[in-house]
XYZ file of C-alpha atoms in Angstrom:
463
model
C -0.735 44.486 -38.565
C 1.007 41.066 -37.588
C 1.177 38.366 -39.109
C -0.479 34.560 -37.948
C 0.759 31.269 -37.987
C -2.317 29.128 -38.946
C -2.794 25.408 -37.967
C -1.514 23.455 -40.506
C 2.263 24.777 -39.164
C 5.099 22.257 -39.479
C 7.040 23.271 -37.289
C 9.430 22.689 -39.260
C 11.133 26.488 -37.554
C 12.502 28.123 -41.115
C 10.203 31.224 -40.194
C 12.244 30.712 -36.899
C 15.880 31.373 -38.736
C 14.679 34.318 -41.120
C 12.588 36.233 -38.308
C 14.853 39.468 -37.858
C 12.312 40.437 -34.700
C 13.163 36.874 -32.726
C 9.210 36.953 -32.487
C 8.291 33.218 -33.377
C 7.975 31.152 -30.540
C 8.846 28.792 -29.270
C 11.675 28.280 -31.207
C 13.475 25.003 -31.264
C 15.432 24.454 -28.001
C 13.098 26.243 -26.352
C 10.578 24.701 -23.399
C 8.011 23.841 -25.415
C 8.862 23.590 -28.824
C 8.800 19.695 -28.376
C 4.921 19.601 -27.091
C 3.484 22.824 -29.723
C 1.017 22.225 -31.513
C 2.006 25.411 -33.844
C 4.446 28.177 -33.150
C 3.176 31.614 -32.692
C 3.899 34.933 -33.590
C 4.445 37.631 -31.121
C 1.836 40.593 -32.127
C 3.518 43.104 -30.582
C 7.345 42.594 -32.092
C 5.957 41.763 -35.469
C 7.233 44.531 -38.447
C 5.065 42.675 -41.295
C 8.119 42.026 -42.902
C 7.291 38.994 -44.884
C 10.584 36.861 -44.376
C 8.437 34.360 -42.453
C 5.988 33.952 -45.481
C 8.418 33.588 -47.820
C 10.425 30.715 -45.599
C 7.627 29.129 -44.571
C 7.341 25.654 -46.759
C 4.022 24.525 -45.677
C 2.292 27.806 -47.044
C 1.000 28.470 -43.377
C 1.734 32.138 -42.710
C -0.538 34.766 -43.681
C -0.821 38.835 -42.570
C -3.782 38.929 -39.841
C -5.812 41.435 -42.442
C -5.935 38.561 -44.924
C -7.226 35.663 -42.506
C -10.553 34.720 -43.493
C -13.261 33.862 -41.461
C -12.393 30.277 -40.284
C -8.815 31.601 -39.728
C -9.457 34.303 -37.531
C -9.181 32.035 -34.436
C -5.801 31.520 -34.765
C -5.111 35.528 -34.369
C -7.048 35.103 -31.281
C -4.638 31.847 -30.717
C -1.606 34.097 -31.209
C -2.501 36.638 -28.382
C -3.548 34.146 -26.159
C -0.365 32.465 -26.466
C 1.946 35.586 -25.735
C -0.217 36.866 -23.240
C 0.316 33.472 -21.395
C 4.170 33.449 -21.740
C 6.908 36.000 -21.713
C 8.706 36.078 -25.173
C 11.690 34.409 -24.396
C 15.558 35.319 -25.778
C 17.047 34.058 -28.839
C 17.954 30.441 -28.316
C 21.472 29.797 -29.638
C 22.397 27.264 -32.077
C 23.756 23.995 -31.127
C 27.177 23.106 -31.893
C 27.426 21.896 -35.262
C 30.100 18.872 -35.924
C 31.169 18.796 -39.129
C 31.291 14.683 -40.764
C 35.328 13.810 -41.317
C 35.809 14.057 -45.104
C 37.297 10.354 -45.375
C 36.210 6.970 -43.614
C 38.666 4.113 -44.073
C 36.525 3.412 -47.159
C 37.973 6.709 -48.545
C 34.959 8.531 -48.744
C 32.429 8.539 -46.100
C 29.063 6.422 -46.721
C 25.679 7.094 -44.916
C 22.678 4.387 -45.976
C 19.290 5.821 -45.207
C 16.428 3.217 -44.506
C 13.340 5.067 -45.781
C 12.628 7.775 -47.832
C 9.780 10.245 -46.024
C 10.088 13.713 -44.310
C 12.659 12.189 -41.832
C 14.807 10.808 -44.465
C 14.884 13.898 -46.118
C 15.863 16.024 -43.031
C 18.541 13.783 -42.556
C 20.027 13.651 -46.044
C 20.002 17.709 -46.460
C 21.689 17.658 -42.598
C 24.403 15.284 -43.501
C 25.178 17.293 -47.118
C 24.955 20.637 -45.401
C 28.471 19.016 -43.038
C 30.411 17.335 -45.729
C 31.049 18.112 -49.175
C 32.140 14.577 -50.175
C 29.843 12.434 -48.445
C 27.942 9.415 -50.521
C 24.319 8.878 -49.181
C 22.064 6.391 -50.309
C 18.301 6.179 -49.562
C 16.413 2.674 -49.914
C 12.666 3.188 -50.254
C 10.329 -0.170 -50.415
C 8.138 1.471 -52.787
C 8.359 3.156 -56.198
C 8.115 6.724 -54.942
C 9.606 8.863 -52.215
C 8.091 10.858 -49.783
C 6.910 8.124 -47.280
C 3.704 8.876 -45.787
C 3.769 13.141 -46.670
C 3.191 11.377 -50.102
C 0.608 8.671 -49.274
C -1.180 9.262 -45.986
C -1.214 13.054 -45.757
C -4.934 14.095 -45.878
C -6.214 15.349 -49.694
C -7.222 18.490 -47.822
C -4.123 19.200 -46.096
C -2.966 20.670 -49.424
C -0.189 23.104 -47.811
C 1.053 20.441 -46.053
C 1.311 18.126 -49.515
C 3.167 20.415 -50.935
C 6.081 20.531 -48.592
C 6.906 17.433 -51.036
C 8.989 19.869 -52.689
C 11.885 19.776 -50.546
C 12.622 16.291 -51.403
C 13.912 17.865 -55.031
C 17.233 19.678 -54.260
C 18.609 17.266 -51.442
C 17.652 13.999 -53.684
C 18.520 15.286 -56.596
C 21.917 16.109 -55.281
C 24.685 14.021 -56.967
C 26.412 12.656 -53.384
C 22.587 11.653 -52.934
C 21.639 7.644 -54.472
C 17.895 6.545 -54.320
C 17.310 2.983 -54.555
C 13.671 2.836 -54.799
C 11.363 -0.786 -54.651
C 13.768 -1.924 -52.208
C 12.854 -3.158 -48.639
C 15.260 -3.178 -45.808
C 14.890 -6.574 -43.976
C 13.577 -8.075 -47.088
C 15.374 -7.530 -50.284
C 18.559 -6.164 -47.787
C 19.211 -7.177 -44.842
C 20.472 -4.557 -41.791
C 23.936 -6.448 -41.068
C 24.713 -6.148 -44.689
C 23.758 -2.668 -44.800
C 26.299 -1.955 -41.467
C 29.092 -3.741 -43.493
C 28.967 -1.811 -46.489
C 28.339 1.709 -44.692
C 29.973 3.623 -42.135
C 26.745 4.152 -40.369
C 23.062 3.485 -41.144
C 20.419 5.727 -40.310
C 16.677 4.142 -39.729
C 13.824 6.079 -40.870
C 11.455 4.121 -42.149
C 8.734 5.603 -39.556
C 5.601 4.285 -38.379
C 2.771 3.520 -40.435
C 2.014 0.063 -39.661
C -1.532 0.350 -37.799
C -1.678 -0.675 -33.924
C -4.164 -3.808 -34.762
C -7.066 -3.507 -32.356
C -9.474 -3.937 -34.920
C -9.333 -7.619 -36.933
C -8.662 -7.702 -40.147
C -11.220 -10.334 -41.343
C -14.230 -8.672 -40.336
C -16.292 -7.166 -43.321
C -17.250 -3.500 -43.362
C -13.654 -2.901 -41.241
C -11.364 -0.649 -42.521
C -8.099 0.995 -41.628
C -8.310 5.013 -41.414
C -4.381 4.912 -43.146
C -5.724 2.357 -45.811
C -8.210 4.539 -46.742
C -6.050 8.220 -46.957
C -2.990 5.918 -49.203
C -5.363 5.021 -51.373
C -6.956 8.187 -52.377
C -3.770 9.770 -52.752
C -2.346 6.724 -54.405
C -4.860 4.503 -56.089
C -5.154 4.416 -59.650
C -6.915 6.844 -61.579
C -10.732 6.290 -61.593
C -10.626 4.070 -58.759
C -11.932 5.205 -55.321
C -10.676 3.802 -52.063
C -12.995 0.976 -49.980
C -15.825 3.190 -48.213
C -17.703 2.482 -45.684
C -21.286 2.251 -46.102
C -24.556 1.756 -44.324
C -26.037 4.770 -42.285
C -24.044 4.287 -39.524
C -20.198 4.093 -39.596
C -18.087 3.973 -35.649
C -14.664 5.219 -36.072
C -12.330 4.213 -33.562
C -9.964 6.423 -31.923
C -9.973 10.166 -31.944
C -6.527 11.254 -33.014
C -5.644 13.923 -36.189
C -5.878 10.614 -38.211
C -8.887 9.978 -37.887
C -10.656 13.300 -38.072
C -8.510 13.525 -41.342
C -10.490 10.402 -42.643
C -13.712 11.197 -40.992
C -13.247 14.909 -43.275
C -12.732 12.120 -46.096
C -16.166 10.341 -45.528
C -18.256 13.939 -45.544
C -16.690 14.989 -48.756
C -16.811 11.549 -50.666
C -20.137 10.377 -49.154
C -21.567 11.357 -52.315
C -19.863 8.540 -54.376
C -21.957 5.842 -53.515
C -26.200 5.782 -53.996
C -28.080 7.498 -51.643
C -29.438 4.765 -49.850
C -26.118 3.416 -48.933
C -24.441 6.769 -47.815
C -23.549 7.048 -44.348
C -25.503 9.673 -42.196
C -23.670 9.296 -38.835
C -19.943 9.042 -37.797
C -18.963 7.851 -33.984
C -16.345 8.781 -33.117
C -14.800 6.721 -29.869
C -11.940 8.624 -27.966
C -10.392 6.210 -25.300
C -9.300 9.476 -23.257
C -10.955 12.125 -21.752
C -11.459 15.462 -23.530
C -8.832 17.052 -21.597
C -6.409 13.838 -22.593
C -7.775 13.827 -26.512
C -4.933 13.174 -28.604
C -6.799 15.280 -31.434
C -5.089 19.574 -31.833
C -7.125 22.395 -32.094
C -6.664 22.729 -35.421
C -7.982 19.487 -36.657
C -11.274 19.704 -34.002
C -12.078 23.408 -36.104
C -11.633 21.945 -39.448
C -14.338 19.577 -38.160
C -16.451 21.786 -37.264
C -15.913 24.357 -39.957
C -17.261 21.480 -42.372
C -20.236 22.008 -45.017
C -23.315 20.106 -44.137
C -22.131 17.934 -41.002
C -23.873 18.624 -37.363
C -21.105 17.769 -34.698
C -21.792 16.955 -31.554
C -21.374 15.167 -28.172
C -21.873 11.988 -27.035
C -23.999 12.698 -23.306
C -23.110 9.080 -22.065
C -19.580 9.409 -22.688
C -16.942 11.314 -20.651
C -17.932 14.928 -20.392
C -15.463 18.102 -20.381
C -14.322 19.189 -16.918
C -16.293 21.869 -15.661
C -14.335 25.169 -15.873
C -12.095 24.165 -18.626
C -9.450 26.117 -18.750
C -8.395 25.744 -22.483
C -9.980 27.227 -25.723
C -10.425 23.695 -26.935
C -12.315 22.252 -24.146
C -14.178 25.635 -23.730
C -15.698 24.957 -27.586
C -15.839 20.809 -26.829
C -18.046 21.473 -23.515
C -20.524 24.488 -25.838
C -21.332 20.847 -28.403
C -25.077 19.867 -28.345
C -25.483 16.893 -27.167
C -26.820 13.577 -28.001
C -26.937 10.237 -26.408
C -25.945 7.693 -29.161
C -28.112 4.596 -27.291
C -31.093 6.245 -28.597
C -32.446 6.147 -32.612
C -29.291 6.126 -34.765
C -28.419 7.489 -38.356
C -31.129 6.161 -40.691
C -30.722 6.368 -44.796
C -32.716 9.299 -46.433
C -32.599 10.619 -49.974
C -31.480 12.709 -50.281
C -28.895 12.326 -47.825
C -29.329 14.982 -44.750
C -26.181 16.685 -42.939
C -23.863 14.035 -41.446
C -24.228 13.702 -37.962
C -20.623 13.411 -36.134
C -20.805 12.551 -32.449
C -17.814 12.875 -30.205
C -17.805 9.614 -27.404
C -14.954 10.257 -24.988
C -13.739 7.498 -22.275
C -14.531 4.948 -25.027
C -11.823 1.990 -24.469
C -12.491 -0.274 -27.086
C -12.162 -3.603 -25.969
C -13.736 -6.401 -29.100
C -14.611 -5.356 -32.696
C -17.065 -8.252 -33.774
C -19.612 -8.725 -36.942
C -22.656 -9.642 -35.856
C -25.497 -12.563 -37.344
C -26.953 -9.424 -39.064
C -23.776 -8.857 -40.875
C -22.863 -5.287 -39.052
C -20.201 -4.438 -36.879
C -20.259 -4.366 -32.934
C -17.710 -2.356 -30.869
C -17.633 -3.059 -27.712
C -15.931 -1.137 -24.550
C -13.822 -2.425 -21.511
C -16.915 -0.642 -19.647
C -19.134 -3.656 -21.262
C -21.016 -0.471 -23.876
C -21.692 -2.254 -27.152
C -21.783 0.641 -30.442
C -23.286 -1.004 -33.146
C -22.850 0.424 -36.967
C -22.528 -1.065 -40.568
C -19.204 -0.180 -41.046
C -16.021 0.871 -39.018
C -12.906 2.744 -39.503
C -9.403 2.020 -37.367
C -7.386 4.684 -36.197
C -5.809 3.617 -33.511
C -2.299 5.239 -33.820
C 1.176 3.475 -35.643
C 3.997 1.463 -34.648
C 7.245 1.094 -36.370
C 7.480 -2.183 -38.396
C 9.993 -4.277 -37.078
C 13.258 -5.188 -38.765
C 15.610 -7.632 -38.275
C 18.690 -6.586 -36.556
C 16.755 -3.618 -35.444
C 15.737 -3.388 -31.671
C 12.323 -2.395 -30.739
C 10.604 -1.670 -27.624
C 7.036 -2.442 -26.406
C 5.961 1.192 -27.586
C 6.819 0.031 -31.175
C 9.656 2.959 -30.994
C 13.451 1.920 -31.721
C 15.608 2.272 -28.377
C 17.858 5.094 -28.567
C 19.906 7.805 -26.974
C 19.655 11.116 -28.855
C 19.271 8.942 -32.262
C 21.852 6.322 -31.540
C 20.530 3.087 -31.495
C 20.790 1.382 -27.811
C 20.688 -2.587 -27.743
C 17.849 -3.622 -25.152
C 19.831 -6.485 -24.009
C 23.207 -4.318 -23.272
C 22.504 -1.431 -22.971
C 25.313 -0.266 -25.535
C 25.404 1.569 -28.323
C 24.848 -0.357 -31.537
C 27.825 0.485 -33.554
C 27.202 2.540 -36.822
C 23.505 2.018 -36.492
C 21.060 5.563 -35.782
C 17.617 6.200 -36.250
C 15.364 9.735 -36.581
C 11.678 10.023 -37.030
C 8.559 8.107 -35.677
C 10.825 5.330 -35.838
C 13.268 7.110 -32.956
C 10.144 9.438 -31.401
C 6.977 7.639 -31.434
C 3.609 8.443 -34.308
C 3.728 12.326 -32.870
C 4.633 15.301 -34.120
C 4.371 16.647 -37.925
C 6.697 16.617 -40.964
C 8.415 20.039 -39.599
C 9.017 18.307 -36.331
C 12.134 16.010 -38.406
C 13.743 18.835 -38.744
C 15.361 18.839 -34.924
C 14.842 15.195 -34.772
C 17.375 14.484 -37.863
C 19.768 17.858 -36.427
C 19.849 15.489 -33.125
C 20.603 12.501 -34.809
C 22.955 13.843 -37.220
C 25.001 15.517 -34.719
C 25.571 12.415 -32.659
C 26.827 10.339 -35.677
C 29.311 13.199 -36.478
C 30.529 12.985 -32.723
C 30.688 8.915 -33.281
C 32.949 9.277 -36.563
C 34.760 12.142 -35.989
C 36.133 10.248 -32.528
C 36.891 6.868 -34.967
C 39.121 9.315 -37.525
């Protein structure tokens, strides 16, 4: 029997490399590697021989007669997939261009702004092409690990652990961490280019797109609330929202990752002040959500919640022709200007209502002292609390370009001036940063390749 590829994949493609069967796809290179949500595993080719497993660092690989219940969709996912697509050939490997073992500093010298999945892709690719290279990684805060160690959901636990590849390439002794350091504050960027022979930016995006205000009480941000459970102190819980009635705003993996948080922590405040529904506002359509599959089924897979769908919001297409909008159009359905969540002790299941087409326009506390969110389309939610999560943008820093997107300019990783057009000399980027706030930790892996590759070209054509 084969084995499945469950949702929390990473893409990160080592199952790719070990698979003797070429029967994980798509593979990186191939048309839509970029877009996939997961990779797959090709039923029919697979000889159970365990080398995915064993490669696999997110712990997301498991034979089909162990799935349980709740993972059984994802066999179903599998089939679907190759049934759709012919398996396509083994992609070969890009050329790889080795770094020139000397710089006119003597040794080559790579500075690495940031110290999260992307900086770690990109320290283990540029040790893997020299064997004298110097690297050193500036991190603003005390730890490494960038937002796989501070925002990653609680729950997401095989995803957490992919934390242990940080320990071989940082520990490496070419490899220099300067921790409680921030580029563009304690360091500047143009001092950074002088002492380096190229500086690589990936220092991501976690700084929140601010739609909602920051003085308004009973307003949180999703990300706020995810660092500080896996960060705060011990005994210390992060700010939760209270008051029956809670709006969170925007529908991506985020924020069903925090609205997963507010089920299984409702319990930490009385009764009376527990929230009983969630609304959730998507500004798309279903069929544009910006949610996966796998994060709508572990929403709906959860203990004691009712989840449903908003009936004066944006309905699925009729004859949806995906899985995902076949389950989003079989919700019951509620219309959320009628009686909303009321307190009850003890608490009931959590409602969670899907609202789709919901373009939030004003997020305003009312005389009563709750929180109105209001639509371009004039609809007014109102709640005690609400939760951002709206999507990242990079944080700017000086002497680094940044477009309107909140993504650095670049071509294939190498910075591109916005005024020019040119190259910035010596100065790359990888990650969110280079990409956008898409893809999972995996996804660095051909981002920092990418990168990598065109800093070799750049150096190797200055030796």
């Amino acid at each position: 029997m084969a084995h499945v590829i469950l949702g929390h994949c990473c893409k990160d493609a080592s199952c790719v490399r070990v698979c003797p069967q070429n029967c994980i796809h798509p593979a990186p290179g191939e048309d839509g590697f970029d877009s996939a949500e997961t990779l797959h595993i090709d039923p029919s080719s697979c000889i159970d021989c365990t080398a995915c497993v064993e490669a696999c660092p997110a712990s997301a690989i498991k034979p089909e007669h162990a799935l349980l219940p709740a993972e059984r969709r994802y066999a179903t996912r599998n089939r679907e997939f190759f049934a759709q697509a012919p398996t396509a050939p083994r992609t070969r490997p890009h050329t790889v261009f080795a770094l020139p073992l000397a710089s006119p500093r003597d040794r080559l010298e790579v500075a690495i702004v940031g110290s999260g999945p992307a900086a770690m892709y990109t320290v283990r690719e540029l040790l893997r092409r020299s064997t004298s290279i110097g690297v050193t990684v500036y991190e603003q805060y005390d730890t490494i690990g960038g937002l796989l160690h501070r925002g990653v959901s609680p729950d997401h636990v095989g995803v957490r652990e992919m934390i242990r590849l940080f320990d071989v390439p940082f520990r490496d002794d070419r490899v220099t961490v300067v921790p409680g350091t921030e580029v563009g504050v304690d360091i500047s960027i143009d001092e950074l280019r002088k002492r380096f022979d190229a500086v690589v930016i990936a220092s991501g995006a976690s700084q929140p797109r601010r739609v909602c205000p920051t003085t308004v009480d009973g307003v949180h941000q999703a990300i706020g609330i995810l660092v500080a459970e896996n960060c705060g102190s011990s005994g210390s819980n992060p700010p939760s929202p209270t008051g029956a009635t809670c709006v969170v705003i925007g529908a991506g993996n985020v924020a069903f990752d925090v609205v997963r948080w507010v089920a299984r922590t409702r319990h930490r405040v009385p009764a009376s002040e527990q929230v009983t529904e969630l609304v959730v506002l998507s500004r798309s359509a279903p069929e544009g959500a910006s949610f996966t599959a796998s994060a709508f089924y572990e929403l709906v897979d959860l203990e004691h919640t009712e989840v449903l769908i908003d009936s004066a919001g944006t309905a699925p297409g009729a004859g949806a022709d995906s899985s995902l909008l076949r389950e989003l159009s079989r919700l019951p359905s509620t219309d959320v200007r009628g009686a909303h969540g009321q307190p009850s002790d003890p608490p009931g299941p959590l409602r969670i209502i899907l609202s789709f087409g919901q373009e939030v326009a004003d997020v305003a506390e009312t005389d009563l002292g709750t929180v109105a969110v209001t639509t371009t389309a004039g609809r007014t939610f109102h709640a005690d609390s609400a939760i951002c999560a709206t999507g990242f943008t990079t944080k700017r820093i000086d002497g680094v370009p940044l477009d309107q997107r909140g993504v650095v300019p670049n071509d294939r990783g190498q910075v591109i001036s916005p005024e020019t057009g040119e190259p910035v000399a010596g100065l790359y980027v990888v990650g969110w940063a280079k990409r956008g706030a898409s893809g999972g930790v995996g996804d660095n892996r051909t981002c920092a390749a990418e990168t990598v590759t065109q800093l070799a070209e750049n150096l190797r054509s200055r030796v």
